[in-house]
PDB file of C-alpha atoms and ligand atoms in Angstrom:
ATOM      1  CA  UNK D 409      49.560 -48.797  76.586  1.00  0.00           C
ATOM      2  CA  UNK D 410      52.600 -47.608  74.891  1.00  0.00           C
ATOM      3  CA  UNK D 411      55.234 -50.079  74.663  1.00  0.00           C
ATOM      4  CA  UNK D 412      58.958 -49.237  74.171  1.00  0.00           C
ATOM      5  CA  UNK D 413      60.915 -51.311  71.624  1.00  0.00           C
ATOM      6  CA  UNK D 414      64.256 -51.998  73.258  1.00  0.00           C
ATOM      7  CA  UNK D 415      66.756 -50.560  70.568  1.00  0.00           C
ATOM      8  CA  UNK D 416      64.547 -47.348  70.490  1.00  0.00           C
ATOM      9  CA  UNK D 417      65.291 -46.811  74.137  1.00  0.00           C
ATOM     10  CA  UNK D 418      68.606 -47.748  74.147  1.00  0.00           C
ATOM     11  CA  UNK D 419      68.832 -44.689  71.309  1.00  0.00           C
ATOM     12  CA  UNK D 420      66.694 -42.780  73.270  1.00  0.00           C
ATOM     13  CA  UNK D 421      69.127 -42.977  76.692  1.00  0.00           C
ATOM     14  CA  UNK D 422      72.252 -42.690  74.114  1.00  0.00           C
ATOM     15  CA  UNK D 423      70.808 -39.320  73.167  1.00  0.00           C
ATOM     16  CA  UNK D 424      70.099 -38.566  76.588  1.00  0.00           C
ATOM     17  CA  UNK D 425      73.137 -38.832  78.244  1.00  0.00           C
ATOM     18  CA  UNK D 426      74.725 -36.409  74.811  1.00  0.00           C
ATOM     19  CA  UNK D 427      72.529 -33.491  76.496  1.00  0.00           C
ATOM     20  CA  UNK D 428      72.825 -34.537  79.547  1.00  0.00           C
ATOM     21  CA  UNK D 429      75.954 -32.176  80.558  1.00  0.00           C
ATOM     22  CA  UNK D 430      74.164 -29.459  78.457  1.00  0.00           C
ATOM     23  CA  UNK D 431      71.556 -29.513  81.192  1.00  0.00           C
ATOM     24  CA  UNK D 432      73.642 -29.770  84.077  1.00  0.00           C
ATOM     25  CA  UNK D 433      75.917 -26.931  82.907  1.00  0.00           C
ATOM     26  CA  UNK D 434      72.532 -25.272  83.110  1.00  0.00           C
ATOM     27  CA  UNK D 435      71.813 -25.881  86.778  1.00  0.00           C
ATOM     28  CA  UNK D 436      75.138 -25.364  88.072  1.00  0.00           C
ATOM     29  CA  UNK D 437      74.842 -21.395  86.761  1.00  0.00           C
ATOM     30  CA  UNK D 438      71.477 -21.164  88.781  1.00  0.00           C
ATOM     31  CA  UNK D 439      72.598 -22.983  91.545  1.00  0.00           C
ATOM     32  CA  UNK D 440      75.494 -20.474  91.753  1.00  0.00           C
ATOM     33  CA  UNK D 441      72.889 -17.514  91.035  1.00  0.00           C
ATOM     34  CA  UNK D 442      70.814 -18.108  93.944  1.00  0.00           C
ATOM     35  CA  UNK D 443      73.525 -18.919  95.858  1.00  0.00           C
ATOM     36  CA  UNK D 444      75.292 -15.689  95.421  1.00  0.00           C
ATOM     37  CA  UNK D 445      72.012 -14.050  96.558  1.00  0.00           C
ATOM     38  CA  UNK D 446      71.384 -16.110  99.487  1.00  0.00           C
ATOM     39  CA  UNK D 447      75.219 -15.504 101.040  1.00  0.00           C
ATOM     40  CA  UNK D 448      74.959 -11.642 100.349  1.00  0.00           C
ATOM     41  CA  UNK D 449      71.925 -11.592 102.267  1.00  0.00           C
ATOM     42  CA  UNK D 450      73.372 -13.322 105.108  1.00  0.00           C
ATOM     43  CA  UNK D 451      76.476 -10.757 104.511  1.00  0.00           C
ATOM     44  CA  UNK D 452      74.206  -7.877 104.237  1.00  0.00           C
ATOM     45  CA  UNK D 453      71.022  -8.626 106.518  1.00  0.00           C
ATOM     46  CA  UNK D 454      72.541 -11.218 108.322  1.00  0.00           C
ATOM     47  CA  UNK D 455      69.257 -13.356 107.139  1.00  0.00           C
ATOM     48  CA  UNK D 456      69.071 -16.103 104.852  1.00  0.00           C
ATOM     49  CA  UNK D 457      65.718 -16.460 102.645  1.00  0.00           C
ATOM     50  CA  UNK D 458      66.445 -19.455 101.331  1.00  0.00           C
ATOM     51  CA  UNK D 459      66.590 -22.805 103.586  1.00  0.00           C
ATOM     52  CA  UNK D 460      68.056 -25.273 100.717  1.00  0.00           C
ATOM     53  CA  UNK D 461      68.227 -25.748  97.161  1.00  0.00           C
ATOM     54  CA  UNK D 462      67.604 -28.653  95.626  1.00  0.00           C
ATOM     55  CA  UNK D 463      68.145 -29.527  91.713  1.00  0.00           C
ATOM     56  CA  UNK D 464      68.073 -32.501  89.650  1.00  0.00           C
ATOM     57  CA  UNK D 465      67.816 -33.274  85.328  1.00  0.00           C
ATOM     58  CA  UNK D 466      65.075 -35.148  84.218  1.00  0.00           C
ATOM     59  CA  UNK D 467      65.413 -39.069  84.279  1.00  0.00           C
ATOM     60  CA  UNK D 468      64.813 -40.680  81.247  1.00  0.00           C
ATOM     61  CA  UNK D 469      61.644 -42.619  82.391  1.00  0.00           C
ATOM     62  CA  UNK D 470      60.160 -39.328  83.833  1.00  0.00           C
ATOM     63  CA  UNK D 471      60.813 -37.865  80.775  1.00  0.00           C
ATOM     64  CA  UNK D 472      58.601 -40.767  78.612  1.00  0.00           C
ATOM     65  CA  UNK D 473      56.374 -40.538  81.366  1.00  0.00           C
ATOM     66  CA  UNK D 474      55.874 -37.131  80.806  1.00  0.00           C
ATOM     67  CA  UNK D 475      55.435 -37.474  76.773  1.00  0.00           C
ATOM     68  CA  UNK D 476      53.219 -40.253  77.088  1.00  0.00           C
ATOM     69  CA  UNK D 477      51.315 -37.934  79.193  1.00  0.00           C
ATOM     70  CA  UNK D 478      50.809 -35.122  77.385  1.00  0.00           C
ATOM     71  CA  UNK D 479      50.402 -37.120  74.488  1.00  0.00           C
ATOM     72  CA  UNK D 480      53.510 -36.220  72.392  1.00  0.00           C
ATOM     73  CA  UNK D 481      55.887 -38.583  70.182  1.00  0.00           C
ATOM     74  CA  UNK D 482      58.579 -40.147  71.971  1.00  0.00           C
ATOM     75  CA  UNK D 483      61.266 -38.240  71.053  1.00  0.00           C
ATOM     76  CA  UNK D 484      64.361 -36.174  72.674  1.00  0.00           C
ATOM     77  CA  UNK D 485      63.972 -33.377  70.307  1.00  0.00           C
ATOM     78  CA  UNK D 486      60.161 -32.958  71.518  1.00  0.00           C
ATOM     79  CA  UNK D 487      61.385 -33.755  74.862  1.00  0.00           C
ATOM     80  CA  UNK D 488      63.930 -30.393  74.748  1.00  0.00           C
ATOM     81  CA  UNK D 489      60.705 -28.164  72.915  1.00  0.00           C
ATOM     82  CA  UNK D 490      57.971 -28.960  74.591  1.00  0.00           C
ATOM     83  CA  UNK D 491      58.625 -29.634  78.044  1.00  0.00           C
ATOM     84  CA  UNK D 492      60.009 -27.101  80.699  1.00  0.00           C
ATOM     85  CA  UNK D 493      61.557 -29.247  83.283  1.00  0.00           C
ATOM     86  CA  UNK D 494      64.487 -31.668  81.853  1.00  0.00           C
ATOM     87  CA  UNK D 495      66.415 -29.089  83.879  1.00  0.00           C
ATOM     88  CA  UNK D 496      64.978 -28.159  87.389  1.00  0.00           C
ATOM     89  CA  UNK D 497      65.566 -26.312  90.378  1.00  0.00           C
ATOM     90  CA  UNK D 498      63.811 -26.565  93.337  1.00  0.00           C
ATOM     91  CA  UNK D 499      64.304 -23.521  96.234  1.00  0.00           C
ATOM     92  CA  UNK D 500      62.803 -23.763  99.760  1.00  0.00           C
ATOM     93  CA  UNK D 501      62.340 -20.585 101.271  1.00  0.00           C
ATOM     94  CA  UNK D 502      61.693 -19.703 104.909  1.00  0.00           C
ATOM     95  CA  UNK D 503      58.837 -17.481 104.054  1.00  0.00           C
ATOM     96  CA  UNK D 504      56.248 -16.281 101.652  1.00  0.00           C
ATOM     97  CA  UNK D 505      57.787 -13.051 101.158  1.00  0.00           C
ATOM     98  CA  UNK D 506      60.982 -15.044 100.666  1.00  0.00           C
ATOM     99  CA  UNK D 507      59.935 -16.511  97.470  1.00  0.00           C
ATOM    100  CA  UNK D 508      58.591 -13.821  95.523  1.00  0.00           C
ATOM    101  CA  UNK D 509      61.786 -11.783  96.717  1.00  0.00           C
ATOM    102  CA  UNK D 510      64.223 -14.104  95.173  1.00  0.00           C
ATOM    103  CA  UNK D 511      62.213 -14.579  92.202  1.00  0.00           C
ATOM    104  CA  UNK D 512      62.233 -10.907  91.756  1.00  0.00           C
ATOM    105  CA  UNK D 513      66.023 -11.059  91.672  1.00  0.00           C
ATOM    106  CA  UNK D 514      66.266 -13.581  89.631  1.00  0.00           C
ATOM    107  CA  UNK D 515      64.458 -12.621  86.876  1.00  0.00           C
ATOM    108  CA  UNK D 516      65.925  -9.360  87.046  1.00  0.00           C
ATOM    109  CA  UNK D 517      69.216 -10.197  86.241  1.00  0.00           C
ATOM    110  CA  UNK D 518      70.262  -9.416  82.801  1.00  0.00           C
ATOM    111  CA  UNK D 519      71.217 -12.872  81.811  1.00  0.00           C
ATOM    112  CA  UNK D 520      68.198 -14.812  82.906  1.00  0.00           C
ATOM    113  CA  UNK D 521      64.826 -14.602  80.553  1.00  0.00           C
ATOM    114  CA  UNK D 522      61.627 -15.013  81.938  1.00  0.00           C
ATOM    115  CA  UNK D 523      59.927 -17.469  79.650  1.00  0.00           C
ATOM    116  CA  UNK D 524      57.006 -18.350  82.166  1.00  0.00           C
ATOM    117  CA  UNK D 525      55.395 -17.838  85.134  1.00  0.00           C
ATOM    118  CA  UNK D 526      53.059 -19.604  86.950  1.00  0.00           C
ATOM    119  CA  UNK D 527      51.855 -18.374  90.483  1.00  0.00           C
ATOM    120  CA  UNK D 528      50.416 -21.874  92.026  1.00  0.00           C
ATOM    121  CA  UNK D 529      50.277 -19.960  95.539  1.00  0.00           C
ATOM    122  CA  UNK D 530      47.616 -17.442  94.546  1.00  0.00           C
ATOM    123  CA  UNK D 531      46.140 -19.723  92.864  1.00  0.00           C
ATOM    124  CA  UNK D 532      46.748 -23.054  93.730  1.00  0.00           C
ATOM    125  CA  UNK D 533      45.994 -25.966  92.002  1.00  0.00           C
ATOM    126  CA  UNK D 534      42.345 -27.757  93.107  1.00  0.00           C
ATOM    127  CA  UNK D 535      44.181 -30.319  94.658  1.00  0.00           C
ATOM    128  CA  UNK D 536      45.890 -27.918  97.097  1.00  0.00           C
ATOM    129  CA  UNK D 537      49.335 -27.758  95.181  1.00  0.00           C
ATOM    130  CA  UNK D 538      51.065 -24.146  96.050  1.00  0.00           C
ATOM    131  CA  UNK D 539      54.283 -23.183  94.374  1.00  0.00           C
ATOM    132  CA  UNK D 540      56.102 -20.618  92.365  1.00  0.00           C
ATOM    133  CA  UNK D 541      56.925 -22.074  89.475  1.00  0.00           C
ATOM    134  CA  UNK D 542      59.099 -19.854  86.711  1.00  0.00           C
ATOM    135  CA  UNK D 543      60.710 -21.016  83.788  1.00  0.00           C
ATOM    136  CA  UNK D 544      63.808 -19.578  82.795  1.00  0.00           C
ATOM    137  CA  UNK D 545      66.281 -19.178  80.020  1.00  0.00           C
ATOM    138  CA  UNK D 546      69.807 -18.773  80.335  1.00  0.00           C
ATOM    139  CA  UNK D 547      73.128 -18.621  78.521  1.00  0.00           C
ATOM    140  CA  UNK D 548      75.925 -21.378  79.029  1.00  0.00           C
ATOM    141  CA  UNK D 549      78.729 -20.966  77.572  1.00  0.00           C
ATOM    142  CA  UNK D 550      81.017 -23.878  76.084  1.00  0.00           C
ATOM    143  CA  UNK D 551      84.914 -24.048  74.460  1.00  0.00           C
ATOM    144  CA  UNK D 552      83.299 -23.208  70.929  1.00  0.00           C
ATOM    145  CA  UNK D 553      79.763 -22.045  71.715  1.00  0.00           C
ATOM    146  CA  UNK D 554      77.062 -20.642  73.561  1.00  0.00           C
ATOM    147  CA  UNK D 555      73.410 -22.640  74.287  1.00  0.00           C
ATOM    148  CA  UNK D 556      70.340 -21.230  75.799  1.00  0.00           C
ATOM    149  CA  UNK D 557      69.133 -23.244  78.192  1.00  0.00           C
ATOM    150  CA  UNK D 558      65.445 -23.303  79.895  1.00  0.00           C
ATOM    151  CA  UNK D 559      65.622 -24.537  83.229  1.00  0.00           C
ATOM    152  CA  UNK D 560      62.083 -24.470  85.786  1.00  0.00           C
ATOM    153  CA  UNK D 561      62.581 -23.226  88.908  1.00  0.00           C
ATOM    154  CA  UNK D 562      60.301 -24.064  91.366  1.00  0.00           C
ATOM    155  CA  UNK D 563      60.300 -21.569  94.701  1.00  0.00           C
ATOM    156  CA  UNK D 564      57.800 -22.831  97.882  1.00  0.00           C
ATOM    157  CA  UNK D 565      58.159 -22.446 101.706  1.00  0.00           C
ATOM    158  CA  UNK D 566      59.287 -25.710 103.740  1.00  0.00           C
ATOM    159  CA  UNK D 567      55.673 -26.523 104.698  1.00  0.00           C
ATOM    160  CA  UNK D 568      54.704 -26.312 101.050  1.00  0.00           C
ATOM    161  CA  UNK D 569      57.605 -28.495 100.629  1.00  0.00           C
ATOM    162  CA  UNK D 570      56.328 -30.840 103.187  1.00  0.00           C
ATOM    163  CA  UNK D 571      52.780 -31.086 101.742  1.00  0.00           C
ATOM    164  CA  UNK D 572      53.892 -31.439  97.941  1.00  0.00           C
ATOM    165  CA  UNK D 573      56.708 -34.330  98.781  1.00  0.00           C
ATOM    166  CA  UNK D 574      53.767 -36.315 100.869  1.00  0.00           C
ATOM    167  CA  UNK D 575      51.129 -35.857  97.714  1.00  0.00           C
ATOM    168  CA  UNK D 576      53.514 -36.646  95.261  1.00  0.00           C
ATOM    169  CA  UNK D 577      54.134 -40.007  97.294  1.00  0.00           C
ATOM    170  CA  UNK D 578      50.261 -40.543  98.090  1.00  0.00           C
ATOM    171  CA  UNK D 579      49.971 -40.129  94.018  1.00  0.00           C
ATOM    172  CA  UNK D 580      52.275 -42.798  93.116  1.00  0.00           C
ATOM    173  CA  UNK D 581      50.722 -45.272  95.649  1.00  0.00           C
ATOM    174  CA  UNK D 582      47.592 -44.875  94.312  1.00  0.00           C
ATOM    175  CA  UNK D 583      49.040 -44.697  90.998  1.00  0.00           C
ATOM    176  CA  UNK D 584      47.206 -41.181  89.754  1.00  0.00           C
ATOM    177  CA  UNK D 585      43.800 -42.195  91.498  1.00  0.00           C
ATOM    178  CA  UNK D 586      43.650 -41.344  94.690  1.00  0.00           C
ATOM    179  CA  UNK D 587      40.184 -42.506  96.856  1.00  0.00           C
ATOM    180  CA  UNK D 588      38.220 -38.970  96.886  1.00  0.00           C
ATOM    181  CA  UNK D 589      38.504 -38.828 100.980  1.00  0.00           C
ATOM    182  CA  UNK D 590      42.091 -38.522 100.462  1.00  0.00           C
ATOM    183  CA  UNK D 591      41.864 -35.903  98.162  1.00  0.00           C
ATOM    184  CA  UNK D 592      39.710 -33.530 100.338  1.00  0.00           C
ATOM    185  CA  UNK D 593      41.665 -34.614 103.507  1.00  0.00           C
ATOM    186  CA  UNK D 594      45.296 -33.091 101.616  1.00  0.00           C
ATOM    187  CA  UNK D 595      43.169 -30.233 100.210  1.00  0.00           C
ATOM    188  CA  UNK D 596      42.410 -29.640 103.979  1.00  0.00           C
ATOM    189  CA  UNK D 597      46.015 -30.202 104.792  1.00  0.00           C
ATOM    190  CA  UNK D 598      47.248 -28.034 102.243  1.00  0.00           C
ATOM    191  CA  UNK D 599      44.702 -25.393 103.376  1.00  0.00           C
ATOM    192  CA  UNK D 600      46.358 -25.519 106.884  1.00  0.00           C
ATOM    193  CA  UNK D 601      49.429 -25.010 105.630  1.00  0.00           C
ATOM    194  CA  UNK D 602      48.427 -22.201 104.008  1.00  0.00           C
ATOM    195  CA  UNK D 603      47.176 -20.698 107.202  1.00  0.00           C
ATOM    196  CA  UNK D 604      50.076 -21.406 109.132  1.00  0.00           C
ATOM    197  CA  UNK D 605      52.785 -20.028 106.452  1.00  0.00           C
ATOM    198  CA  UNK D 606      50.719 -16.565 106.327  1.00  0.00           C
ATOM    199  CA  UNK D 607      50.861 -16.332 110.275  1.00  0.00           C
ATOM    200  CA  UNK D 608      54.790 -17.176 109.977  1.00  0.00           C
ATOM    201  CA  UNK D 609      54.956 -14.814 107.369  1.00  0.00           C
ATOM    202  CA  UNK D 610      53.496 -12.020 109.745  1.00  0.00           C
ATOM    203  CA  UNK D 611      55.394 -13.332 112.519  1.00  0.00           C
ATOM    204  CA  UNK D 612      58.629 -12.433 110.765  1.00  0.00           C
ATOM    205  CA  UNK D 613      57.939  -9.022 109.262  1.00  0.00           C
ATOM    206  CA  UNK D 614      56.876  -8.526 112.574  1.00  0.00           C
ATOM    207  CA  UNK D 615      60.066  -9.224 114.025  1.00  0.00           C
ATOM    208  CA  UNK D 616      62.292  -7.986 111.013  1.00  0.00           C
ATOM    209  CA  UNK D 617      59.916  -4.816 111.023  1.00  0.00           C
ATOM    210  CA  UNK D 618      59.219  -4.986 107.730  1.00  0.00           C
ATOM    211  CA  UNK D 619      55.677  -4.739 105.438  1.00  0.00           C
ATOM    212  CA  UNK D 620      54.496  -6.899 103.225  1.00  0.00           C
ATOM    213  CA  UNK D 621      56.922  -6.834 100.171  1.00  0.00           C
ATOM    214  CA  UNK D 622      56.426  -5.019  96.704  1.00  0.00           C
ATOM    215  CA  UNK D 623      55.394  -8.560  95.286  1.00  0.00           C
ATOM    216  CA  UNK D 624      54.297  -7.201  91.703  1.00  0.00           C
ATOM    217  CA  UNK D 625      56.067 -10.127  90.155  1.00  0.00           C
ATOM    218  CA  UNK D 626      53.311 -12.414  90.645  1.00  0.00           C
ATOM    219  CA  UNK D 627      50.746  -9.629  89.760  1.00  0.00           C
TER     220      UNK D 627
HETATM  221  P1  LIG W 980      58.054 -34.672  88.585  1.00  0.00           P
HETATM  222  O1  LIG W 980      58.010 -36.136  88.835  1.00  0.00           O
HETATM  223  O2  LIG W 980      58.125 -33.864  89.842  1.00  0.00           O
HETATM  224  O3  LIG W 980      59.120 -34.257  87.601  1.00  0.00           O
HETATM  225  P2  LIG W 980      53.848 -26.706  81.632  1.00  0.00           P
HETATM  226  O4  LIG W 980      55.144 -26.298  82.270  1.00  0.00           O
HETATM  227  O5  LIG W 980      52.722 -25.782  81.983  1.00  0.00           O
HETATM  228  O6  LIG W 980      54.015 -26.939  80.163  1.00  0.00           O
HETATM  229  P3  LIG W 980      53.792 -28.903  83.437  1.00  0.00           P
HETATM  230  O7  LIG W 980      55.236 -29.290  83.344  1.00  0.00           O
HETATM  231  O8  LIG W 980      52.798 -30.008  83.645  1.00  0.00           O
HETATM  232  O9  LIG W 980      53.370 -28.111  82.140  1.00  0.00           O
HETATM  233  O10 LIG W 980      53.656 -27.748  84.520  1.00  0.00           O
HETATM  234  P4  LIG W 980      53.404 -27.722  86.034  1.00  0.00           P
HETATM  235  O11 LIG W 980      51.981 -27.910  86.396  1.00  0.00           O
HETATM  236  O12 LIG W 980      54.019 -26.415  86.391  1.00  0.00           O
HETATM  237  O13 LIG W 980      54.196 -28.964  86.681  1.00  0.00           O
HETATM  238  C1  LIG W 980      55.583 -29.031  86.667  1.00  0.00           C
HETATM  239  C2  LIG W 980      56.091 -29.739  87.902  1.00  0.00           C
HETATM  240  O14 LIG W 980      55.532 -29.111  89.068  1.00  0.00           O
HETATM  241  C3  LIG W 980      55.708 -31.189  88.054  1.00  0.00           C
HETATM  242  O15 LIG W 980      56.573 -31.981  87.292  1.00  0.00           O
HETATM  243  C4  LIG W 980      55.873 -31.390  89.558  1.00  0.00           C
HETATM  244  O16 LIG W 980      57.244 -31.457  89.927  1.00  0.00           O
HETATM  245  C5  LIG W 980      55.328 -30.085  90.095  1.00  0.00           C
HETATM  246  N1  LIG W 980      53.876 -30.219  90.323  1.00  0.00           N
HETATM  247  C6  LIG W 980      52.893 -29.668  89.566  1.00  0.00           C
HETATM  248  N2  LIG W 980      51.698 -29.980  90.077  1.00  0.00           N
HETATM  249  C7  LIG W 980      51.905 -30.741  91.162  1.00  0.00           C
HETATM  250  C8  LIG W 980      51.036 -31.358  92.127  1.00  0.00           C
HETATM  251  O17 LIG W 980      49.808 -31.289  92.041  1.00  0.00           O
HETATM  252  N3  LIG W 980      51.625 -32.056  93.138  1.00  0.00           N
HETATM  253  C9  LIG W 980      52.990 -32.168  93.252  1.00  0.00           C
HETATM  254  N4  LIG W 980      53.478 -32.865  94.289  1.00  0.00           N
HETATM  255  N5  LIG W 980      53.839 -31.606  92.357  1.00  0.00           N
HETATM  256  C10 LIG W 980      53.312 -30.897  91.329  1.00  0.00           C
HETATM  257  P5  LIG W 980      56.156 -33.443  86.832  1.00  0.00           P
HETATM  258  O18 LIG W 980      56.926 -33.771  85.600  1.00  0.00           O
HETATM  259  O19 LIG W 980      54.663 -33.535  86.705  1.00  0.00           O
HETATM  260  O20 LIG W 980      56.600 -34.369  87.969  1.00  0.00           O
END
């Protein structure tokens, strides 16, 4: 077990809270990007794709958690190269075709690099997890300089939402080892999910008379 000294983690918050606006800077853009396109579509289509947003930076203990985890030195510097998330965004959508719609226009805006993409909905993780998860770079600007900032945005439906908040509760209870009956019974749960988000799906292009949507990002 790795055990913290405590002037090495009173450094270690010091140094967080220096980089802490840097992140935050770096939500507030997205938060106003996907805002922007979620009130023009209510403007334009008189729809809105996306139910709420949801964004948060990194705590410092999730952060060493993380390290530890992966097996990397404690340090902030490693912290800001190696992982993806100090800086994340979480979007619920309505639907399916929702997600991969508003990722589209994200990433297709001039200011906002693609650095990753992971498609957890088709192909979900063994455990059930389903999510669109993209990581993201983008410019903030500050009085004497301009940082590029990754931020992971994570894009799932409300029942996805639903089953994700309830494992990631379940996991901490059983602290990372959950009895294997509980594992197959969310596996189920996340496989009825699935079923019911598809039908929903079809239900609305049904009633919005659309198709299934050009959804080549994922591919
Ligand atoms: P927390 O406490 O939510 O912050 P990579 O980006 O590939 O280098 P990483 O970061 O492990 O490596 O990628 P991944 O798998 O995309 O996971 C990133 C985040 O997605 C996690 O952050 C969770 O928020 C969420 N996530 C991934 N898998 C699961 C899962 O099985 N169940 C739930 N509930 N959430 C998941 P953290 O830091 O692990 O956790």
């Amino acid at each position: 077990m790795y055990k913290i000294q405590a002037d090495e983690l009173e450094r270690y918050i010091n140094e967080f809270t220096s980089i802490q606006l840097l992140y935050k800077s770096a939500l507030r853009e997205i938060n106003t990007k996907l805002e922007i396109l979620n009130d023009e579509f209510q403007s334009m289509h008189e729809y809105n794709p996306i139910e709420h947003i949801k964004s948060r930076v990194k705590t410092p203990k999730s952060i060493i958690d993380k390290l530890i985890r992966k097996g990397f030195p404690l340090s902030l510097d490693v912290a800001r190269k190696e992982l993806n998330d100090l800086a994340g965004v979480r979007v619920i959508c309505s639907f399916i075709d929702d997600i991969y719609m508003i990722a589209d226009m994200l990433i297709s805006q001039d200011d906002v690099t693609l650095i990753k993409m992971t498609d957890y909905i088709k192909n979900p993780k063994p455990n059930g997890y389903r999510s669109l998860h993209l990581v993201v770079e983008i410019p903030v600007y500050f009085s004497n300089r301009m940082e590029r900032v990754r931020v992971e945005v994570q894009i799932r439906t409300v029942a996805m939402d639903f089953w994700a908040s309830l494992e990631h509760k379940l996991r901490y209870k059983y602290d990372g080892t959950a009895p294997e009956d509980v594992v197959e019974e969310l596996r189920e749960c996340s496989e009825q999910i699935r079923i019911l988000d598809e039908k929903m799906t079809q239900i609305n292009r049904t009633i919005r008379g659309t198709t299934a949507r050009n959804l080549s990002v994922s591919e």
